[in-house]
mmCIF file of C-alpha atoms in Angstrom:
data_model
loop_
_atom_site.group_PDB
_atom_site.id
_atom_site.type_symbol
_atom_site.label_atom_id
_atom_site.label_comp_id
_atom_site.label_asym_id
_atom_site.label_seq_id
_atom_site.Cartn_x
_atom_site.Cartn_y
_atom_site.Cartn_z
ATOM 1 C CA MET A 1 0.015 -0.012 -0.012
ATOM 2 C CA LYS A 2 2.830 2.403 0.883
ATOM 3 C CA ARG A 3 4.473 1.781 -2.420
ATOM 4 C CA PHE A 4 1.229 2.529 -4.181
ATOM 5 C CA VAL A 5 0.889 5.891 -2.355
ATOM 6 C CA PHE A 6 4.389 6.994 -3.315
ATOM 7 C CA PHE A 7 3.794 5.892 -6.891
ATOM 8 C CA GLY A 8 0.688 8.029 -6.940
ATOM 9 C CA MET A 9 2.638 10.960 -5.677
ATOM 10 C CA CYS A 10 5.234 10.553 -8.436
ATOM 11 C CA LEU A 11 2.516 10.458 -11.106
ATOM 12 C CA SER A 12 1.662 14.012 -10.169
ATOM 13 C CA LEU A 13 5.220 15.204 -10.058
ATOM 14 C CA TRP A 14 6.341 17.865 -12.346
ATOM 15 C CA ALA A 15 9.778 18.031 -13.781
ATOM 16 C CA CYS A 16 10.958 18.562 -10.262
ATOM 17 C CA LEU A 17 14.432 19.656 -11.262
ATOM 18 C CA GLU A 18 13.452 21.904 -14.061
ATOM 19 C CA ASP A 19 15.792 24.853 -14.945
ATOM 20 C CA LYS A 20 14.786 28.133 -13.375
ATOM 21 C CA ASN A 21 16.634 31.353 -13.716
ATOM 22 C CA ILE A 22 15.384 33.027 -10.535
ATOM 23 C CA GLU A 23 16.994 33.390 -7.171
ATOM 24 C CA ILE A 24 16.705 30.411 -4.776
ATOM 25 C CA ILE A 25 14.996 31.305 -1.507
ATOM 26 C CA PRO A 26 14.152 28.837 1.217
ATOM 27 C CA GLN A 27 10.609 27.663 1.123
ATOM 28 C CA GLU A 28 10.045 28.777 4.715
ATOM 29 C CA ASN A 29 9.861 32.374 3.350
ATOM 30 C CA LYS A 30 7.037 31.430 0.968
ATOM 31 C CA VAL A 31 3.417 31.640 1.863
ATOM 32 C CA ASP A 32 1.842 28.558 0.272
ATOM 33 C CA SER A 33 -0.840 25.966 0.675
ATOM 34 C CA VAL A 34 -0.591 23.402 3.446
ATOM 35 C CA VAL A 35 2.288 21.014 2.921
ATOM 36 C CA THR A 36 2.245 17.534 4.452
ATOM 37 C CA GLU A 37 5.484 15.686 5.249
ATOM 38 C CA VAL A 38 5.700 12.246 3.808
ATOM 39 C CA PRO A 39 6.856 9.465 6.219
ATOM 40 C CA SER A 40 10.588 9.344 6.843
ATOM 41 C CA THR A 41 12.471 6.692 4.843
ATOM 42 C CA ASN A 42 14.910 6.314 7.746
ATOM 43 C CA SER A 43 12.862 4.877 10.651
ATOM 44 C CA THR A 44 15.462 5.671 13.180
ATOM 45 C CA CYS A 45 16.405 9.034 11.720
ATOM 46 C CA ASP A 46 20.145 8.401 11.837
ATOM 47 C CA THR A 47 21.713 11.670 10.840
ATOM 48 C CA MET A 48 25.118 10.843 12.318
ATOM 49 C CA ALA A 49 26.161 7.841 10.216
ATOM 50 C CA ILE A 50 25.358 8.933 6.637
ATOM 51 C CA SER A 51 26.398 7.302 3.431
ATOM 52 C CA PHE A 52 24.893 7.356 -0.077
ATOM 53 C CA ASP A 53 23.989 3.616 -0.240
ATOM 54 C CA LYS A 54 22.604 3.368 3.339
ATOM 55 C CA SER A 55 21.003 6.757 3.816
ATOM 56 C CA VAL A 56 20.500 8.949 0.622
ATOM 57 C CA TRP A 57 19.736 6.358 -2.040
ATOM 58 C CA PRO A 58 16.741 4.932 -0.102
ATOM 59 C CA ILE A 59 15.240 8.437 0.122
ATOM 60 C CA LEU A 60 15.539 9.114 -3.553
ATOM 61 C CA ASN A 61 14.614 5.542 -4.651
ATOM 62 C CA THR A 62 11.414 5.634 -2.626
ATOM 63 C CA ASN A 63 10.278 9.175 -3.546
ATOM 64 C CA CYS A 64 11.684 10.073 -6.906
ATOM 65 C CA VAL A 65 13.151 7.264 -9.006
ATOM 66 C CA SER A 66 9.751 5.779 -10.105
ATOM 67 C CA CYS A 67 9.345 8.919 -12.152
ATOM 68 C CA HIS A 68 12.934 9.857 -12.830
ATOM 69 C CA ASN A 69 14.635 6.747 -14.112
ATOM 70 C CA ALA A 70 16.388 5.626 -17.247
ATOM 71 C CA SER A 71 13.251 4.286 -18.948
ATOM 72 C CA ASN A 72 10.913 7.072 -17.687
ATOM 73 C CA PRO A 73 12.997 10.194 -17.148
ATOM 74 C CA SER A 74 10.287 12.750 -16.376
ATOM 75 C CA ALA A 75 11.347 16.130 -17.838
ATOM 76 C CA GLY A 76 14.535 14.430 -18.958
ATOM 77 C CA VAL A 77 15.732 13.992 -15.368
ATOM 78 C CA ASP A 78 17.226 10.579 -14.477
ATOM 79 C CA LEU A 79 18.043 9.886 -10.832
ATOM 80 C CA SER A 80 18.599 6.235 -11.103
ATOM 81 C CA THR A 81 22.383 6.164 -10.474
ATOM 82 C CA TYR A 82 24.890 7.979 -8.236
ATOM 83 C CA ALA A 83 26.598 9.558 -11.281
ATOM 84 C CA LYS A 84 23.381 10.953 -12.628
ATOM 85 C CA ILE A 85 22.260 12.332 -9.232
ATOM 86 C CA GLN A 86 25.601 14.204 -8.928
ATOM 87 C CA THR A 87 24.536 16.477 -11.851
ATOM 88 C CA TYR A 88 21.582 17.741 -9.785
ATOM 89 C CA VAL A 89 23.595 17.962 -6.646
ATOM 90 C CA LYS A 90 26.176 20.262 -8.199
ATOM 91 C CA ASN A 91 23.730 22.596 -9.799
ATOM 92 C CA GLY A 92 21.578 22.852 -6.626
ATOM 93 C CA LYS A 93 18.422 21.492 -8.156
ATOM 94 C CA LEU A 94 18.193 18.376 -5.932
ATOM 95 C CA TYR A 95 18.328 20.312 -2.660
ATOM 96 C CA GLY A 96 16.275 23.192 -4.113
ATOM 97 C CA SER A 97 13.437 20.794 -5.023
ATOM 98 C CA ILE A 98 13.328 18.762 -1.846
ATOM 99 C CA THR A 99 13.237 21.873 0.306
ATOM 100 C CA HIS A 100 10.553 23.512 -1.922
ATOM 101 C CA ALA A 101 12.825 26.451 -2.539
ATOM 102 C CA LEU A 102 11.385 29.189 -4.709
ATOM 103 C CA GLY A 103 12.525 28.729 -8.274
ATOM 104 C CA TYR A 104 12.129 24.901 -8.224
ATOM 105 C CA LYS A 105 9.062 22.755 -8.621
ATOM 106 C CA PRO A 106 8.608 21.061 -5.230
ATOM 107 C CA MET A 107 9.389 17.345 -4.785
ATOM 108 C CA PRO A 108 7.646 15.007 -4.194
ATOM 109 C CA SER A 109 4.819 17.512 -4.933
ATOM 110 C CA ALA A 110 3.468 20.903 -4.152
ATOM 111 C CA THR A 111 1.506 19.546 -1.207
ATOM 112 C CA SER A 112 3.888 16.888 0.008
ATOM 113 C CA LYS A 113 7.394 17.251 1.241
ATOM 114 C CA LEU A 114 10.175 14.950 2.475
ATOM 115 C CA SER A 115 10.393 14.608 6.232
ATOM 116 C CA SER A 116 12.741 16.962 8.126
ATOM 117 C CA CYS A 117 14.875 13.928 8.869
ATOM 118 C CA ASP A 118 15.296 12.959 5.230
ATOM 119 C CA ILE A 119 16.075 16.514 4.167
ATOM 120 C CA THR A 120 18.669 16.759 6.922
ATOM 121 C CA ILE A 121 20.312 13.595 5.716
ATOM 122 C CA VAL A 122 20.458 14.864 2.134
ATOM 123 C CA GLN A 123 21.779 18.208 3.316
ATOM 124 C CA LYS A 124 24.535 16.714 5.410
ATOM 125 C CA TRP A 125 25.517 14.390 2.614
ATOM 126 C CA ILE A 126 25.854 17.292 0.142
ATOM 127 C CA ARG A 127 27.761 19.383 2.664
ATOM 128 C CA GLY A 128 30.156 16.596 3.118
ATOM 129 C CA SER A 129 30.905 16.562 -0.653
ATOM 130 C CA ALA A 130 28.314 13.875 -1.452
ATOM 131 C CA PRO A 131 30.554 10.740 -1.277
ATOM 132 C CA SER A 132 29.525 7.619 -3.112
ATOM 133 C CA GLY A 133 28.787 4.056 -1.994
ATOM 134 C CA ASN A 134 29.265 3.328 1.726
ATOM 135 C CA ILE A 135 31.726 6.011 2.444
ATOM 136 C CA LEU A 136 30.573 7.783 5.529
ATOM 137 C CA VAL A 137 29.997 11.550 5.255
ATOM 138 C CA ASP A 138 32.363 13.807 7.169
ATOM 139 C CA LEU A 139 29.949 15.783 9.361
ATOM 140 C CA ASN A 140 32.449 18.510 10.088
ATOM 141 C CA PRO A 141 34.107 19.027 6.721
ATOM 142 C CA ALA A 142 37.027 21.482 6.369
ATOM 143 C CA ASN A 143 35.398 22.862 3.195
ATOM 144 C CA PRO A 144 31.617 22.226 3.437
ATOM 145 C CA VAL A 145 29.731 22.387 0.206
ATOM 146 C CA ASN A 146 26.738 24.749 0.151
ATOM 147 C CA PRO A 147 23.728 22.688 -0.920
ATOM 148 C CA VAL A 148 21.975 25.803 -2.205
ATOM 149 C CA VAL A 149 23.470 26.893 -5.422
ATOM 150 C CA ASP A 150 22.772 30.457 -6.349
ATOM 151 C CA VAL A 151 21.283 30.534 -9.788
ATOM 152 C CA PRO A 152 22.092 33.809 -11.735
ATOM 153 C CA VAL A 153 19.128 36.010 -12.025
ATOM 154 C CA THR A 154 18.238 36.688 -15.610
ATOM 155 C CA LYS A 155 16.401 39.979 -15.737
ATOM 156 C CA PRO A 156 13.975 40.547 -18.568
ATOM 157 C CA PRO A 157 15.289 43.053 -21.077
ATOM 158 C CA ILE A 158 14.156 46.605 -20.629
ATOM 159 C CA THR A 159 12.336 47.768 -23.670
ATOM 160 C CA VAL A 160 13.175 51.319 -24.662
ATOM 161 C CA ASN A 161 10.873 53.054 -27.113
ATOM 162 C CA CYS A 162 12.143 56.300 -28.542
ATOM 163 C CA SER A 163 9.605 58.859 -29.599
ATOM 164 C CA PRO A 164 9.628 59.344 -33.349
ATOM 165 C CA ASP A 165 8.608 62.956 -32.835
ATOM 166 C CA THR A 166 11.497 63.885 -30.502
ATOM 167 C CA VAL A 167 14.939 64.974 -31.741
ATOM 168 C CA TYR A 168 17.510 63.594 -29.272
ATOM 169 C CA PHE A 169 20.648 65.644 -28.798
ATOM 170 C CA GLN A 170 23.010 62.737 -28.199
ATOM 171 C CA GLN A 171 21.847 60.710 -31.252
ATOM 172 C CA LYS A 172 20.961 63.425 -33.791
ATOM 173 C CA ILE A 173 22.406 66.862 -33.006
ATOM 174 C CA LEU A 174 25.765 66.228 -31.395
ATOM 175 C CA PRO A 175 27.026 63.710 -33.989
ATOM 176 C CA LEU A 176 25.817 66.006 -36.767
ATOM 177 C CA LEU A 177 27.661 69.023 -35.420
ATOM 178 C CA VAL A 178 30.775 67.132 -34.537
ATOM 179 C CA SER A 179 31.011 65.652 -38.012
ATOM 180 C CA ASN A 180 30.221 68.752 -39.961
ATOM 181 C CA CYS A 181 31.373 71.691 -37.828
ATOM 182 C CA ALA A 182 33.690 70.706 -34.961
ATOM 183 C CA MET A 183 36.604 69.624 -37.100
ATOM 184 C CA SER A 184 40.146 71.075 -37.000
ATOM 185 C CA GLY A 185 40.357 74.521 -38.500
ATOM 186 C CA CYS A 186 36.685 75.214 -37.720
ATOM 187 C CA HIS A 187 34.815 74.856 -34.484
ATOM 188 C CA ASP A 188 36.720 72.316 -32.469
ATOM 189 C CA ALA A 189 38.099 73.228 -29.003
ATOM 190 C CA ILE A 190 41.504 74.208 -30.394
ATOM 191 C CA SER A 191 40.556 76.125 -33.498
ATOM 192 C CA LYS A 192 37.337 77.618 -32.162
ATOM 193 C CA LYS A 193 36.845 79.780 -35.278
ATOM 194 C CA ASP A 194 35.089 83.089 -34.450
ATOM 195 C CA GLY A 195 35.127 81.964 -30.792
ATOM 196 C CA VAL A 196 32.635 79.233 -31.459
ATOM 197 C CA ILE A 197 33.058 75.725 -30.146
ATOM 198 C CA LEU A 198 30.586 73.011 -31.185
ATOM 199 C CA THR A 199 32.095 69.905 -29.547
ATOM 200 C CA ASP A 200 29.758 69.569 -26.530
ATOM 201 C CA TYR A 201 26.312 70.568 -25.232
ATOM 202 C CA ALA A 202 27.447 73.456 -23.033
ATOM 203 C CA ASN A 203 29.245 75.242 -25.884
ATOM 204 C CA ILE A 204 26.597 74.386 -28.438
ATOM 205 C CA MET A 205 23.999 76.050 -26.150
ATOM 206 C CA ARG A 206 25.856 79.317 -26.430
ATOM 207 C CA GLU A 207 24.627 79.510 -30.024
ATOM 208 C CA VAL A 208 21.024 78.566 -29.172
ATOM 209 C CA LYS A 209 18.040 80.798 -28.215
ATOM 210 C CA ILE A 210 15.344 78.625 -26.780
ATOM 211 C CA THR A 211 12.955 81.579 -26.770
ATOM 212 C CA ASN A 212 13.638 82.305 -30.417
ATOM 213 C CA PRO A 213 14.567 79.017 -32.130
ATOM 214 C CA ALA A 214 14.579 80.508 -35.692
ATOM 215 C CA GLY A 215 16.726 83.355 -34.457
ATOM 216 C CA SER A 216 19.444 81.115 -32.941
ATOM 217 C CA ASP A 217 22.878 81.638 -34.442
ATOM 218 C CA LEU A 218 23.239 77.840 -34.790
ATOM 219 C CA TYR A 219 20.121 77.562 -36.899
ATOM 220 C CA LYS A 220 20.700 80.784 -38.911
ATOM 221 C CA SER A 221 24.197 79.722 -39.908
ATOM 222 C CA LEU A 222 22.796 76.523 -41.414
ATOM 223 C CA ILE A 223 20.318 78.385 -43.665
ATOM 224 C CA GLU A 224 22.498 81.341 -44.678
ATOM 225 C CA THR A 225 23.571 81.788 -48.236
ATOM 226 C CA GLY A 226 26.991 82.707 -49.339
ATOM 227 C CA GLU A 227 30.184 82.827 -47.167
ATOM 228 C CA ASP A 228 28.252 82.765 -43.834
ATOM 229 C CA ARG A 229 26.576 79.468 -44.469
ATOM 230 C CA MET A 230 27.642 76.474 -42.425
ATOM 231 C CA PRO A 231 29.303 74.151 -43.125
ATOM 232 C CA PRO A 232 31.403 75.798 -45.839
ATOM 233 C CA ALA A 233 31.941 72.567 -47.716
ATOM 234 C CA GLY A 234 28.203 72.402 -48.533
ATOM 235 C CA PRO A 235 24.745 72.763 -46.913
ATOM 236 C CA LEU A 236 23.283 70.099 -44.602
ATOM 237 C CA SER A 237 20.397 68.155 -45.900
ATOM 238 C CA THR A 238 16.924 69.620 -45.442
ATOM 239 C CA GLU A 239 16.158 66.843 -42.965
ATOM 240 C CA ASN A 240 19.172 67.624 -40.814
ATOM 241 C CA ILE A 241 18.482 71.389 -40.822
ATOM 242 C CA SER A 242 14.919 70.649 -39.828
ATOM 243 C CA ASN A 243 16.082 68.418 -36.978
ATOM 244 C CA VAL A 244 18.225 71.196 -35.496
ATOM 245 C CA LEU A 245 15.320 73.616 -35.574
ATOM 246 C CA THR A 246 12.948 71.049 -34.081
ATOM 247 C CA TRP A 247 15.374 70.201 -31.336
ATOM 248 C CA ILE A 248 15.586 73.875 -30.335
ATOM 249 C CA LYS A 249 11.856 74.232 -30.425
ATOM 250 C CA GLN A 250 11.602 71.196 -28.149
ATOM 251 C CA GLY A 251 13.683 72.985 -25.593
ATOM 252 C CA ALA A 252 17.190 72.194 -26.780
ATOM 253 C CA LYS A 253 17.492 69.447 -24.122
ATOM 254 C CA ASN A 254 20.656 67.385 -23.524
ATOM 255 C CA ASN A 255 18.502 64.301 -24.121
ATOM 256 C CA SER A 256 19.251 60.779 -25.314
ATOM 257 C CA CYS A 257 17.412 57.732 -26.331
ATOM 258 C CA ASP A 258 19.036 54.530 -27.639
ATOM 259 C CA ALA A 259 16.307 52.248 -28.814
ATOM 260 C CA SER A 260 16.247 48.730 -27.435
ATOM 261 C CA ALA A 261 17.628 45.936 -29.656
ATOM 262 C CA SER A 262 14.070 44.617 -29.893
ATOM 263 C CA ASN A 263 13.073 47.855 -31.574
ATOM 264 C CA CYS A 264 16.111 48.007 -33.871
ATOM 265 C CA VAL A 265 15.608 46.729 -37.436
ATOM 266 C CA THR A 266 18.742 44.952 -38.514
ATOM 267 C CA THR A 267 17.466 42.803 -41.326
ATOM 268 C CA ASN A 268 17.486 43.806 -44.991
ATOM 269 C CA VAL A 269 19.389 47.065 -44.064
ATOM 270 C CA SER A 270 19.253 49.469 -47.029
ATOM 271 C CA PHE A 271 22.190 51.591 -48.020
ATOM 272 C CA LYS A 272 19.998 54.263 -49.423
ATOM 273 C CA ASN A 273 17.547 54.439 -46.512
ATOM 274 C CA VAL A 274 19.705 53.616 -43.594
ATOM 275 C CA ILE A 275 23.500 53.580 -44.130
ATOM 276 C CA GLN A 276 23.777 56.665 -46.325
ATOM 277 C CA PRO A 277 21.621 58.943 -44.082
ATOM 278 C CA LEU A 278 23.525 57.673 -41.099
ATOM 279 C CA LEU A 279 26.881 58.509 -42.664
ATOM 280 C CA ALA A 280 25.503 61.911 -43.742
ATOM 281 C CA THR A 281 24.638 62.713 -40.118
ATOM 282 C CA ASN A 282 27.745 61.347 -38.522
ATOM 283 C CA CYS A 283 30.620 61.195 -41.093
ATOM 284 C CA THR A 284 30.486 63.025 -44.348
ATOM 285 C CA GLY A 285 30.988 66.457 -42.788
ATOM 286 C CA CYS A 286 34.630 65.397 -42.543
ATOM 287 C CA HIS A 287 34.772 62.681 -45.109
ATOM 288 C CA SER A 288 33.677 64.488 -48.290
ATOM 289 C CA GLY A 289 34.674 67.242 -50.617
ATOM 290 C CA THR A 290 37.970 67.891 -52.394
ATOM 291 C CA ARG A 291 40.065 67.424 -49.248
ATOM 292 C CA PRO A 292 38.292 64.706 -47.152
ATOM 293 C CA SER A 293 39.737 64.038 -43.666
ATOM 294 C CA GLY A 294 42.276 61.284 -43.896
ATOM 295 C CA SER A 295 41.673 61.173 -47.605
ATOM 296 C CA ILE A 296 38.634 59.081 -46.922
ATOM 297 C CA ASP A 297 35.478 59.983 -48.884
ATOM 298 C CA LEU A 298 32.228 58.432 -47.655
ATOM 299 C CA THR A 299 29.856 60.103 -49.964
ATOM 300 C CA THR A 300 29.402 57.275 -52.536
ATOM 301 C CA HIS A 301 28.435 53.635 -52.279
ATOM 302 C CA ALA A 302 31.664 52.554 -54.029
ATOM 303 C CA ASN A 303 33.845 54.360 -51.499
ATOM 304 C CA VAL A 304 31.820 53.152 -48.466
ATOM 305 C CA GLN A 305 31.960 49.647 -49.757
ATOM 306 C CA LYS A 306 35.804 49.826 -49.980
ATOM 307 C CA TYR A 307 36.122 50.764 -46.287
ATOM 308 C CA ALA A 308 33.496 48.226 -45.289
ATOM 309 C CA ALA A 309 35.474 45.525 -47.066
ATOM 310 C CA ASN A 310 38.833 46.385 -45.473
ATOM 311 C CA GLY A 311 37.292 46.617 -41.984
ATOM 312 C CA GLN A 312 37.987 50.341 -41.540
ATOM 313 C CA LEU A 313 34.355 51.377 -41.375
ATOM 314 C CA TYR A 314 33.331 48.912 -38.708
ATOM 315 C CA GLY A 315 36.577 49.204 -36.755
ATOM 316 C CA SER A 316 36.137 53.018 -36.550
ATOM 317 C CA ILE A 317 32.467 53.077 -35.490
ATOM 318 C CA VAL A 318 33.078 50.584 -32.659
ATOM 319 C CA HIS A 319 36.232 52.461 -31.555
ATOM 320 C CA GLN A 320 38.267 49.337 -32.045
ATOM 321 C CA THR A 321 42.027 49.484 -31.160
ATOM 322 C CA GLY A 322 44.049 50.325 -34.274
ATOM 323 C CA TYR A 323 41.295 52.441 -35.875
ATOM 324 C CA LYS A 324 40.557 56.063 -35.568
ATOM 325 C CA PRO A 325 37.286 56.394 -33.569
ATOM 326 C CA MET A 326 34.375 57.777 -35.491
ATOM 327 C CA PRO A 327 32.471 60.111 -35.307
ATOM 328 C CA SER A 328 35.084 61.159 -32.652
ATOM 329 C CA ALA A 329 36.922 59.875 -29.588
ATOM 330 C CA ASN A 330 34.085 61.136 -27.437
ATOM 331 C CA VAL A 331 31.081 60.422 -29.607
ATOM 332 C CA LYS A 332 29.942 57.018 -30.663
ATOM 333 C CA LEU A 333 27.058 55.745 -32.796
ATOM 334 C CA SER A 334 24.166 54.140 -30.932
ATOM 335 C CA THR A 335 24.083 50.440 -30.408
ATOM 336 C CA CYS A 336 21.241 50.132 -32.934
ATOM 337 C CA GLU A 337 23.147 52.102 -35.635
ATOM 338 C CA ILE A 338 26.312 50.027 -35.101
ATOM 339 C CA ASP A 339 24.222 46.841 -35.400
ATOM 340 C CA GLN A 340 22.634 48.127 -38.600
ATOM 341 C CA VAL A 341 26.026 48.829 -40.162
ATOM 342 C CA LYS A 342 27.327 45.395 -39.146
ATOM 343 C CA SER A 343 24.280 43.807 -40.585
ATOM 344 C CA TRP A 344 24.676 45.640 -43.896
ATOM 345 C CA ILE A 345 28.303 44.781 -44.155
ATOM 346 C CA THR A 346 27.646 41.056 -43.333
ATOM 347 C CA ALA A 347 24.959 40.943 -46.067
ATOM 348 C CA GLY A 348 27.635 42.103 -48.587
ATOM 349 C CA SER A 349 27.575 45.891 -48.400
ATOM 350 C CA LEU A 350 24.921 46.048 -51.106
ATOM 351 C CA ASN A 351 23.925 49.209 -52.979
ATOM 352 C CA ASN A 352 20.347 48.646 -52.056
#
């Protein structure tokens, strides 16, 4: 009759040693339904002379092996031999399950638990390095094994959604100005032509009037004609100029938003719709014209493809050792933009 009762318990067992990526906490801290202790396998509750064959195996054989054996390994868990049991000792799942620790399906079931005596025997066996056969457990080991193995907590990814209506300074404005205006001989910290520095938020704000966006020196210089127009090499695109004005109208904030990987499209990346605009914002201010920086022109697909093929493009945007960081040593493309460039290169750097 007793054997039938335990067999019935095992039929309702879950995959008691199922993987769980959450922190293990003793069951005593959990408010749960009433849990009944099953009768102790060790009638005399001998917790002083413990061995695998005499003490631990009878507990597991009686309560678990009918479901977790070689021919019927529930949830793929086989507890029919010492060697196989060791796997679940080392990863903490055996002890986590029999103590009903959070993060593990309880064993034998959610409403039944091994006796305190049986749990103590298993605990002492593990603490004494879980010897095999009839080797007696050292009850005062010099280096006791903690039966509870901390499982790393895997936190769900944080989804970041950037507003399509907001112009973010760190992603749109700063790279644009660093690439097109803050180069040597113009508005970097050393040259500071006409006393204007456009390398960082504080200095850029000196050229901005939040109360009069269209009257801001920064914006006016972009729409000027003739010698006063910025940048001298050629006007920015209509979209980039509009972004500058919108950013000022939105309060010229030092804001940032790097979209989550889940919201970043990295498949079928188009040169025309993704890569070229990205380079126009971040790179071609320096790498264009009759005297491009470093003699590198990134205004055509053929040229960009050449630097994609030799590794310079990717090496620079990820700030890899041995490559000049781009857009600058202090400014880096967003994770999403880097992933898009990588995807485009991996797909063959197509002119699509």
